[in-house]
Short mmCIF file of C-alpha atoms in Angstrom, two decimals:
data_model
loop_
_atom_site.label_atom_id
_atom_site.label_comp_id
_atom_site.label_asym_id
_atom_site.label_seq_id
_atom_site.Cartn_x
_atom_site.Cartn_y
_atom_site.Cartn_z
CA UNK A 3 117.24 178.28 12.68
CA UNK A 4 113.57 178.46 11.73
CA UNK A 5 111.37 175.65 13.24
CA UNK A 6 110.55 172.81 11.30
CA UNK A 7 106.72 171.49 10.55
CA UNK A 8 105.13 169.69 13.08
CA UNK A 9 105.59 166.66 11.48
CA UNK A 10 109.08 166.41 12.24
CA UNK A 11 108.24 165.84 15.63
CA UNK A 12 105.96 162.93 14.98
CA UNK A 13 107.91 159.76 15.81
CA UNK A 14 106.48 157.13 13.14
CA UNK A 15 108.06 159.15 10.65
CA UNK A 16 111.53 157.86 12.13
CA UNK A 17 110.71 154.46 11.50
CA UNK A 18 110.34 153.02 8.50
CA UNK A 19 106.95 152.20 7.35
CA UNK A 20 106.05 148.83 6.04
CA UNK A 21 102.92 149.63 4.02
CA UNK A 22 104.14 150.81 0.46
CA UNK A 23 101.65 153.57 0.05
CA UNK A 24 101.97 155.11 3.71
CA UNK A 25 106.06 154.63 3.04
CA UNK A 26 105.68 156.73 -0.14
CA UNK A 27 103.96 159.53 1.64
CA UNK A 28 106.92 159.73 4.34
CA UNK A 29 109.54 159.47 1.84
CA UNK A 30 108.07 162.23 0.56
CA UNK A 31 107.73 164.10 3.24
CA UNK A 32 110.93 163.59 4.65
CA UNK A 33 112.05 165.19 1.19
CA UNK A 34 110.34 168.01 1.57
CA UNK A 35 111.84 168.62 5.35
CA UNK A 36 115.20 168.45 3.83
CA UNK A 37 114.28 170.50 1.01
CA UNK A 38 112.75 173.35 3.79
CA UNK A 39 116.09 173.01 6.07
CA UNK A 40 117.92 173.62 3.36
CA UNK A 41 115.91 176.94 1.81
CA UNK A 42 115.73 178.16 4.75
CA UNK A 43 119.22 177.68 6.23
CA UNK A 44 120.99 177.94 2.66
CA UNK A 45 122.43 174.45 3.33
CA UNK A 46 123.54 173.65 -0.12
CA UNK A 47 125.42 170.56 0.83
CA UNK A 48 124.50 167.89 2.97
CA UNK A 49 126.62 165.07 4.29
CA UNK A 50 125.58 161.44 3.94
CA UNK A 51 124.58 160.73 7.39
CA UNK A 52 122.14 163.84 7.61
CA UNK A 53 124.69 166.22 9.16
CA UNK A 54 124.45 169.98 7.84
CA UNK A 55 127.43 171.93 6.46
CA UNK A 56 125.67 174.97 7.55
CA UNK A 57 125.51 173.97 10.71
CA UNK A 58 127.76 171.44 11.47
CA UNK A 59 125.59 170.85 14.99
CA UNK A 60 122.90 169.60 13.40
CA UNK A 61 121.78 166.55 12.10
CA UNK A 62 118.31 166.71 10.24
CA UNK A 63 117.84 162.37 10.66
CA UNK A 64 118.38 162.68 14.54
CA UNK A 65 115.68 164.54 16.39
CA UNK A 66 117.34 165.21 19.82
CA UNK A 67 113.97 166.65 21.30
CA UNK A 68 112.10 162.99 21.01
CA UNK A 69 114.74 161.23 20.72
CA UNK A 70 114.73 159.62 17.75
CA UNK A 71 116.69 159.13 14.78
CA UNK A 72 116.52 157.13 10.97
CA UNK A 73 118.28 154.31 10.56
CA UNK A 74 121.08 154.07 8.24
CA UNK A 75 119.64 151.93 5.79
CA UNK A 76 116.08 154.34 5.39
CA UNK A 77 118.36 157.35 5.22
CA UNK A 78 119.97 155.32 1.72
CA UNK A 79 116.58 154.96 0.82
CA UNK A 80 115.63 158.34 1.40
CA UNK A 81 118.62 160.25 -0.40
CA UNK A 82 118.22 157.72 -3.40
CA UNK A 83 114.72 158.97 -4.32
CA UNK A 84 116.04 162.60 -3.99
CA UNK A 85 118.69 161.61 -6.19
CA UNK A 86 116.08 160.48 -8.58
CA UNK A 87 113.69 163.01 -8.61
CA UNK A 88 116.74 165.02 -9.29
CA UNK A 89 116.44 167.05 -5.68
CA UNK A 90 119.85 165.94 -4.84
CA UNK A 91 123.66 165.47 -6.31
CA UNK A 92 126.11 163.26 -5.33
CA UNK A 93 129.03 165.76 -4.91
CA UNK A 94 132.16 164.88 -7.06
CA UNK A 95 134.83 166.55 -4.95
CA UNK A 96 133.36 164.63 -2.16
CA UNK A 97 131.54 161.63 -2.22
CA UNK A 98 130.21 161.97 1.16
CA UNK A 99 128.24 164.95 0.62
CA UNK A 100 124.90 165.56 -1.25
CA UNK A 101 124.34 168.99 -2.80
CA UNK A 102 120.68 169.94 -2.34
CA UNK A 103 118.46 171.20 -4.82
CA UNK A 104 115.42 172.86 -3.55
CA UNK A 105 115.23 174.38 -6.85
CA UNK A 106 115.96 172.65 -10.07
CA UNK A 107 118.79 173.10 -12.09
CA UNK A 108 116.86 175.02 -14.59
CA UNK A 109 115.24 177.13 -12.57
CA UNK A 110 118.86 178.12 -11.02
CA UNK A 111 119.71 178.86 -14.29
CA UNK A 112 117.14 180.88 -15.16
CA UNK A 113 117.58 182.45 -11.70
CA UNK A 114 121.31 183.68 -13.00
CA UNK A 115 120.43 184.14 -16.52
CA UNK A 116 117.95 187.04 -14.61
CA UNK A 117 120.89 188.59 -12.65
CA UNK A 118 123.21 188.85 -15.67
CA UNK A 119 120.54 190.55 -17.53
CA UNK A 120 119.53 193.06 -14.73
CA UNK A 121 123.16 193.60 -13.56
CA UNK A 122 124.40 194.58 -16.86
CA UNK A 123 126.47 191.57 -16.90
CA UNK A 124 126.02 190.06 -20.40
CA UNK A 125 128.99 190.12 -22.71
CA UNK A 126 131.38 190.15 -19.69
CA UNK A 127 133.68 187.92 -18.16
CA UNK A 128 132.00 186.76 -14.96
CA UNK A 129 134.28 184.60 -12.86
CA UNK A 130 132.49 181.62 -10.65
CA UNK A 131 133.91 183.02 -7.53
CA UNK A 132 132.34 186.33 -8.36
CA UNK A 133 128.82 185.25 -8.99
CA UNK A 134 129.01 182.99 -5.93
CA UNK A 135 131.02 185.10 -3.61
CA UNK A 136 130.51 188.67 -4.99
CA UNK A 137 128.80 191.82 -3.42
CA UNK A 138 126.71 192.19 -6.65
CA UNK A 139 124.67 188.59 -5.64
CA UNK A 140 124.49 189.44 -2.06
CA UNK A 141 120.40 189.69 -2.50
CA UNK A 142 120.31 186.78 -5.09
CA UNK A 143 119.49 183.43 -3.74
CA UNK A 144 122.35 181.47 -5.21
CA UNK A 145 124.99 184.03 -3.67
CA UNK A 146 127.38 181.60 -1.84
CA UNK A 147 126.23 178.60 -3.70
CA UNK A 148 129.19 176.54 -3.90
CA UNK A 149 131.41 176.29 -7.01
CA UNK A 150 130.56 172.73 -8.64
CA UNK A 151 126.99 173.39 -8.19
CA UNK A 152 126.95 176.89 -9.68
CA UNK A 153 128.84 174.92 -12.50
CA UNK A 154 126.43 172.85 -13.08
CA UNK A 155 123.43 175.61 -12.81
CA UNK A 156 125.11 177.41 -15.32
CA UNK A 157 125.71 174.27 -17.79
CA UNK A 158 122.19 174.78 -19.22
CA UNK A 159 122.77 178.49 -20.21
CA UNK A 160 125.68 176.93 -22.40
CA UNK A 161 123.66 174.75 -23.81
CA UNK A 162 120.96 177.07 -24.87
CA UNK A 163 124.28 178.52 -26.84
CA UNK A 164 123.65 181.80 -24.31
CA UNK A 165 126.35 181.51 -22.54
CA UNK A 166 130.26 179.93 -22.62
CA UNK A 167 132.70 178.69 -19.87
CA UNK A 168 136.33 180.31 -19.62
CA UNK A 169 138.57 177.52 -18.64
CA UNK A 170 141.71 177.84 -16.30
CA UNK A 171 145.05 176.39 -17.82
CA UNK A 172 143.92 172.68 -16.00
CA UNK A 173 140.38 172.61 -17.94
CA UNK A 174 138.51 173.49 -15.23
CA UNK A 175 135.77 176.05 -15.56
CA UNK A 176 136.51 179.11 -13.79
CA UNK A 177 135.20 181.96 -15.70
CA UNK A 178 131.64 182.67 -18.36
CA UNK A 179 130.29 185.31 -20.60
CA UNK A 180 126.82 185.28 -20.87
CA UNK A 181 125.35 187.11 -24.23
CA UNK B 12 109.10 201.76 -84.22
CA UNK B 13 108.82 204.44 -81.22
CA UNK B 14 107.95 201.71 -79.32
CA UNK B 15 110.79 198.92 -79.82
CA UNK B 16 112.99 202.09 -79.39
CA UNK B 17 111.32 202.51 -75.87
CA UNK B 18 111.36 198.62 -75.12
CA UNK B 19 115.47 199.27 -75.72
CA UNK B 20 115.91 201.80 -73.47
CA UNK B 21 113.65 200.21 -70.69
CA UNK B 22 116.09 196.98 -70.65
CA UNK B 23 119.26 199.46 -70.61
CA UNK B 24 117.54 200.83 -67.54
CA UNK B 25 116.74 196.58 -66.06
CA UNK B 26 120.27 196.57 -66.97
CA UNK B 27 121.23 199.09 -64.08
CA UNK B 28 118.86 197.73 -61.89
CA UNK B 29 121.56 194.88 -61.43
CA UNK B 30 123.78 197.09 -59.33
CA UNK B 31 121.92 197.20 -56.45
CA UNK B 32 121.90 193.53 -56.87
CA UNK B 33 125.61 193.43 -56.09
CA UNK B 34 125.26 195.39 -53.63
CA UNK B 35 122.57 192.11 -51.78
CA UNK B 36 125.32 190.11 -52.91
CA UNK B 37 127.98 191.89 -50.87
CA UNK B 38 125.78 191.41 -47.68
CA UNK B 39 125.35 187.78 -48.11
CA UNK B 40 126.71 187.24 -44.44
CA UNK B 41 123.13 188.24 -43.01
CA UNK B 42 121.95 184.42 -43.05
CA UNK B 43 124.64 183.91 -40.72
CA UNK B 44 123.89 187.09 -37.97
CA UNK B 45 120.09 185.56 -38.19
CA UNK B 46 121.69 182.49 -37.29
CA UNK B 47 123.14 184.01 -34.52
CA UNK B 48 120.04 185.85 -33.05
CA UNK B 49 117.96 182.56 -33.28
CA UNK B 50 120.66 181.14 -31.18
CA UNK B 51 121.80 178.31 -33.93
CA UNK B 52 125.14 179.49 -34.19
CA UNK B 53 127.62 180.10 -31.41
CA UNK B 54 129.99 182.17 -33.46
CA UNK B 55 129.35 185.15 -31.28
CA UNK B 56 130.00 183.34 -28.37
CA UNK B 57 133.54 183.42 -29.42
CA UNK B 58 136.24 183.99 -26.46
CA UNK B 59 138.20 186.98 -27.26
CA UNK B 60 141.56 188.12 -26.42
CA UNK B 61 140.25 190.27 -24.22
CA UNK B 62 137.76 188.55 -22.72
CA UNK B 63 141.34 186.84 -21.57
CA UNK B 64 142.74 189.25 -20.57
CA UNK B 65 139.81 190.60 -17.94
CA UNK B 66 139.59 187.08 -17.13
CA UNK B 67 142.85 187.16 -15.58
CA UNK B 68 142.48 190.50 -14.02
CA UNK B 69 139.55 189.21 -12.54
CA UNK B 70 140.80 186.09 -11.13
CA UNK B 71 143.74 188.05 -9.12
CA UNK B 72 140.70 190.25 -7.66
CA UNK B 73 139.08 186.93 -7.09
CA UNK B 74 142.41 186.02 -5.15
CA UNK B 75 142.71 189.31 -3.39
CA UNK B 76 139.24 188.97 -2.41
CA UNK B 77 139.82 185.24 -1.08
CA UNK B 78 143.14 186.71 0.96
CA UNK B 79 141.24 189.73 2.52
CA UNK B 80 138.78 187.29 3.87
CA UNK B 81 141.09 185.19 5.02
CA UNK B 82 143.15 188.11 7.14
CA UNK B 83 140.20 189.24 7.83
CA UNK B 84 139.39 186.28 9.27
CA UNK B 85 142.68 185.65 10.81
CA UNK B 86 142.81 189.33 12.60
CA UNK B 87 139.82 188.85 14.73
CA UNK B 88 140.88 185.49 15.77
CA UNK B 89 144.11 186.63 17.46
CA UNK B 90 142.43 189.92 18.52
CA UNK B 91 140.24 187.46 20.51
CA UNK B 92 143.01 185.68 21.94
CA UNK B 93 145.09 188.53 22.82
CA UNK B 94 141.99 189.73 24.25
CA UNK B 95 142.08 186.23 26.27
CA UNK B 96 145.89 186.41 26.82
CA UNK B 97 145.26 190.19 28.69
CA UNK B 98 142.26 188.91 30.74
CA UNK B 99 144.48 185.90 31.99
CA UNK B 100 147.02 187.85 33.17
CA UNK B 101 145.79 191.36 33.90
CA UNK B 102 148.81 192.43 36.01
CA UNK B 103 151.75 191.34 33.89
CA UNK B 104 150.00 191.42 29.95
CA UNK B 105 152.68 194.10 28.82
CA UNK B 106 155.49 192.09 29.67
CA UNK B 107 154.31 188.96 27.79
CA UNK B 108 156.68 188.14 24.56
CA UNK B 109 153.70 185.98 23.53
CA UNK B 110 151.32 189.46 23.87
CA UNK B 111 153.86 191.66 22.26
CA UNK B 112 154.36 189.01 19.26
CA UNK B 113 150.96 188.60 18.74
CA UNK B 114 150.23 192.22 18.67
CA UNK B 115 152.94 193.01 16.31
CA UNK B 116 151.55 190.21 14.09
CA UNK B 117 148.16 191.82 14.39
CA UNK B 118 149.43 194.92 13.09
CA UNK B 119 151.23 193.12 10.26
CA UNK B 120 148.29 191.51 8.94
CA UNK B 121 146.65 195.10 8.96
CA UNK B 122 149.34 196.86 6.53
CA UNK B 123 148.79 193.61 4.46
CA UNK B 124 145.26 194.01 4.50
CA UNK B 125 145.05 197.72 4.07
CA UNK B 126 147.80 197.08 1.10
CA UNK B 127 145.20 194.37 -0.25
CA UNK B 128 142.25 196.40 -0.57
CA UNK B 129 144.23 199.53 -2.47
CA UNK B 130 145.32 196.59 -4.85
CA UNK B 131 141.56 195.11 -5.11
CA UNK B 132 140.67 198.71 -5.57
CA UNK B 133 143.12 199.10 -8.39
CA UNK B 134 141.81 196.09 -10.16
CA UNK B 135 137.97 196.58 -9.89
CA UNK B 136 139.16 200.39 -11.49
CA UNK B 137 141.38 198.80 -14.47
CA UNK B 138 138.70 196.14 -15.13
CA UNK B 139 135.23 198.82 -15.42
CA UNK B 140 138.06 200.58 -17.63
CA UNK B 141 138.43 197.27 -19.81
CA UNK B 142 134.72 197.31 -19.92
CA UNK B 143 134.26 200.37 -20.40
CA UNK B 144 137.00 200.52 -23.76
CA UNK B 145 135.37 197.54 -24.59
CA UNK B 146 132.32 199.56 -25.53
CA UNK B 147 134.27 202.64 -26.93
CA UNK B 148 135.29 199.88 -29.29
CA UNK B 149 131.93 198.71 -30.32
CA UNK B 150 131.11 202.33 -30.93
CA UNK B 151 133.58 202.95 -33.24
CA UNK B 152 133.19 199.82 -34.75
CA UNK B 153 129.70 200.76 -35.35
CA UNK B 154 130.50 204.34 -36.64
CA UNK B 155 133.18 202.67 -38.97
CA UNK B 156 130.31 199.76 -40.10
CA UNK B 157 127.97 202.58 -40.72
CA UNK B 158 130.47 204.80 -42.85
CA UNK B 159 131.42 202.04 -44.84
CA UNK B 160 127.96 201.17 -45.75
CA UNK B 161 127.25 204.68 -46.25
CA UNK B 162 130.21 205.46 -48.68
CA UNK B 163 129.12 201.54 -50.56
CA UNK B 164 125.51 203.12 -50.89
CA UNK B 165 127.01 206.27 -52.20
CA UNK B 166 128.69 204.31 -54.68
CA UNK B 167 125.35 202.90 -56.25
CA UNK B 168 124.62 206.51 -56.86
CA UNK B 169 127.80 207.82 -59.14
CA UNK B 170 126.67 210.70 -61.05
CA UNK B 171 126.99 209.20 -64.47
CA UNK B 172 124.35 206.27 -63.55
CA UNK B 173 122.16 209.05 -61.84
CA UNK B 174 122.21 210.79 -64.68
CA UNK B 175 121.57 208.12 -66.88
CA UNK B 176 118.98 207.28 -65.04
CA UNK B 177 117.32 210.31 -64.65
CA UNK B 178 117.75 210.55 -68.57
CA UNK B 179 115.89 206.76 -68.54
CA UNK B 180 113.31 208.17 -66.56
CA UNK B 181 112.43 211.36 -68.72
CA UNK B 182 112.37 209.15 -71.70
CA UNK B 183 109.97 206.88 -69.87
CA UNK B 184 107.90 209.90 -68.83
CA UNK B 185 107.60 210.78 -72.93
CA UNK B 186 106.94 207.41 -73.71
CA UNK B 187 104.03 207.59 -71.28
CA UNK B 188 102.71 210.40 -72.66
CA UNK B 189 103.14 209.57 -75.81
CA UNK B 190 100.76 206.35 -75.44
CA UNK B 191 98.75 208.58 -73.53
CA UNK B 192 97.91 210.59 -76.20
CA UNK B 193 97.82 207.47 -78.67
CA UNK B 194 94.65 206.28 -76.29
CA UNK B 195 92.99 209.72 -76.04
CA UNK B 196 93.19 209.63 -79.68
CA UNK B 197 91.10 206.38 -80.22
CA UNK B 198 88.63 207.05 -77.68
CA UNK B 199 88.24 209.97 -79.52
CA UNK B 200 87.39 213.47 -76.28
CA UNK B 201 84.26 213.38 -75.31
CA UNK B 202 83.58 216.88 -76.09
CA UNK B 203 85.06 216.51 -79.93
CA UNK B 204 82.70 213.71 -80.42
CA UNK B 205 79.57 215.76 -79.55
CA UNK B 206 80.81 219.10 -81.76
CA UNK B 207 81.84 216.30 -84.85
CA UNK B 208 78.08 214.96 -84.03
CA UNK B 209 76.66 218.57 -84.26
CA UNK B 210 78.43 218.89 -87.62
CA UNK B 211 77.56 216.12 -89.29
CA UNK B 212 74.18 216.69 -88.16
CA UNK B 213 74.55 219.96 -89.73
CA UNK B 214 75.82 218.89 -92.50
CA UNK B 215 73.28 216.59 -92.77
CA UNK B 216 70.44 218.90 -92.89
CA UNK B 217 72.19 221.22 -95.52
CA UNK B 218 72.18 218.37 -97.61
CA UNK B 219 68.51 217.38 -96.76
CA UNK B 220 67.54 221.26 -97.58
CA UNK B 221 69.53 221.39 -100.51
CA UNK B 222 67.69 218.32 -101.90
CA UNK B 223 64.37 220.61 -101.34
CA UNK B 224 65.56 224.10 -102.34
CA UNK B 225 66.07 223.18 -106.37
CA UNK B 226 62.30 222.65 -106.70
CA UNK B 227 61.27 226.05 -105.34
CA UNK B 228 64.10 227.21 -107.61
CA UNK B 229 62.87 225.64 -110.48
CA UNK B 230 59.54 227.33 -110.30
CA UNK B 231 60.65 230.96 -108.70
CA UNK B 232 62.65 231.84 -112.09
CA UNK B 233 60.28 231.48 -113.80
CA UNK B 234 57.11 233.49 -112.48
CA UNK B 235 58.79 235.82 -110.34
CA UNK B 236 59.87 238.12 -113.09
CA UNK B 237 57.03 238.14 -114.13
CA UNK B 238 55.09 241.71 -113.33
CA UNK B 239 51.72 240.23 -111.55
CA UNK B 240 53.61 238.12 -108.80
CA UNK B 241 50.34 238.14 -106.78
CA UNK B 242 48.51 236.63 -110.10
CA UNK B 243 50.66 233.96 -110.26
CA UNK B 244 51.31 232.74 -106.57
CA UNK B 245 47.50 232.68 -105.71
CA UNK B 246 46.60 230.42 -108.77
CA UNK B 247 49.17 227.80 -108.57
CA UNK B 248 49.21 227.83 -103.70
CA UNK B 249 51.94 225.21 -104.01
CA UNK B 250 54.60 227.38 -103.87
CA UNK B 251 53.59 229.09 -100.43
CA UNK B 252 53.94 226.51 -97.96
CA UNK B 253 57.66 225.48 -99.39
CA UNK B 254 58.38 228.99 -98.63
CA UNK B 255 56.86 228.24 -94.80
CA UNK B 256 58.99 225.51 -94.74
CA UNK B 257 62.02 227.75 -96.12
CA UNK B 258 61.49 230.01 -93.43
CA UNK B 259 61.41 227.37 -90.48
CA UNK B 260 64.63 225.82 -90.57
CA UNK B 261 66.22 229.73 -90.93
CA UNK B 262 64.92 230.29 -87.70
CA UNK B 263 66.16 226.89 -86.07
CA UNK B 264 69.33 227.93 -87.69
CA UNK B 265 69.68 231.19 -85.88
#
């Protein structure tokens, strides 16, 4: 695991700060530690409490090295300004669990929308599994992003009227042909 | 009247003209592929049959794929307990049912494994084949499009309208030229004009020295037969500067 910033080692940014403008500046920055971890670790989902999928070991709100941790109620507070700003999604299969953005939805998009253009893929039936799981993404950066999420990356694209979803027989997307 | 006659035939040719306007007519669906490039229409995004049918083949290769992982996953994991098993018990390991089972199951999962892949192989051929009829079919489609507007231009030019045409067109050319020359005419050639000047000018000065010739006429008849023609010119000197001027315009002439 890469090392985080320095300033996750600082311990007043474990406790809540009472002055609004200070407060602001930690949220913020506690944001962007989760948004690092999970670049750099290819966490896409995050549970509630902190704890990585990636690495089930670790949780990013307890700092075992200086022994501290956030309380429960400032870890609400954080996720629900990530939630606003759109850098996190609840996840629907699981309530629990937080996917994590560290790029927006659009740019994910785009991000695919690139692949199937310089992998020969438009016209052709793509299936979810494939673009997440498949050799071809290996060196793409959403290879192995998980299902829901790459559902709702690709949401956009249909939108735009580039793309369209193949359902399975429940109505669940499964497959899409990008043009 | 040549004209109207003209005006006729030049309406009979408008007239054809409106053939190639069925033909814009036939090809009224190109608002709708425009509307499809700029992305306003989704009609292209249609889900074809087989687009269906690769999805399917592609979603058993999706399961293959998933079960290969999983043996995969599953091999090593009792290849490191059997490993375990033999270190526990290095004396006895070949006697152990558990060993033996586990080693048989091992293999197992291998033929599986090794029958999965052939069967992923299979699949990833038959689907490049899809894809790859797929775009046989668009070529043909696109020969056949072609031919079929080739043979509905061909049509436009039957030989009777070609030739009626062409006809239309030579007339046209003789009606050009015909007003052609009606404008030379009028302006009257540049060159003509100047020769017509010089004659008139000519003509002019015949007339002018016609006018003047009587009077030396008048006199001459009369004196010249005479037998002293000397006598009678000195005397009367009015005679010999007319003859001068008789003289002078014979030499412009020449």
């Amino acid at each position: 695991m890469q090392p985080l910033p320095p300033i996750y080692s600082f311990p007043p940014l474990y406790t809540r700060q009472p002055n609004s403008i200070i407060r602001n500046q930690q949220l913020n920055a506690w944001i962007d530690l989760i948004l690092q971890y999970a670049r750099e670790n290819k966490c896409w989902t995050m549970a509630k409490t902190g704890t990585s999928t990636a690495d089930p070991k670790f949780n990013i709100f307890h700092n075992e090295s200086i022994q501290r941790s956030v309380s429960p109620m400032f870890i609400d507070e954080i996720w629900a300004l990530m939630i606003k700003q759109s850098k996190a999604i609840v996840n629907n299969d699981n309530n629990n669990n937080y996917f994590i953005l560290w790029q927006n939805i659009d740019s994910w998009a785009s991000l695919i929308l690139q692949w199937f253009e310089d992998s020969n893929k438009l016209n052709q039936v793509v299936t979810i599994y494939e673009l997440s799981q498949g050799d071809e993404t290996i060196n793409w950066e959403f290879h192995q992003m998980p299902e829901p999420l790459l559902i709702l990356a690709l949401k956009p694209l249909c939108k735009r009227n580039r793309a369209t979803m193949l359902k399975d027989e429940d109505g669940a997307p499964i497959a899409i042909k990008v043009i | 009247m040549a004209l109207s006659i003209h005006k006729g035939m030049y309406e009979s040719s408008l007239m054809d003209r409106s053939q190639p306007f069925r033909y814009c007519v036939a090809t009224h669906k190109l608002p709708e592929i425009i509307l499809v490039i700029m992305g306003q229409k989704n009609s292209k995004l249609r889900v074809t049959e087989t687009d269906r049918a690769v999805l399917q083949l592609k979603r058993s290769k999706d399961e293959i794929h998933k079960f290969t992982r999983r043996t995969d996953s599953l091999i090593s994991q009792e290849r490191g307990t059997l490993k375990q098993l033999i270190r526990e018990n290095p004396s006895a390991y070949k006697k152990d049912v558990k060993v033996r089972f586990l080693l048989k199951r091992i293999h197992y999962q291998e033929t599986l494994l090794q029958q999965a892949s052939d069967q992923l192989i299979n699949l990833e051929n038959m689907a490049s084949t899809l894809e790859f009829k797929l775009i046989e079919k668009q070529f043909i489609n696109g020969l056949k499009n072609g031919n079929d507007i080739l043979t509905k231009l061909n049509r436009e030019f039957e030989k009777e309208n070609v030739s009626e045409l062409m006809d239309n067109v030579q007339d046209q050319i003789a009606y050009q030229e015909e007003i052609d020359g009606i404008l030379s005419q009028s302006i009257a050639g540049v060159n003509d004009y100047e020769d017509e000047i010089d004659k008139e000018l000519d003509q002019m000065e015949a007339e002018v020295l016609a006018k003047e010739l009587p009077s030396t006429d008048h006199v001459a008849p009369i004196q010249v037969p005479q037998t002293k023609p000397e006598q009678v010119s000195k005397p009367e000197g009015e005679p010999e500067p007319e003859r001068e001027r008789e003289r002078e315009p014979v030499a412009l002439l020449s």
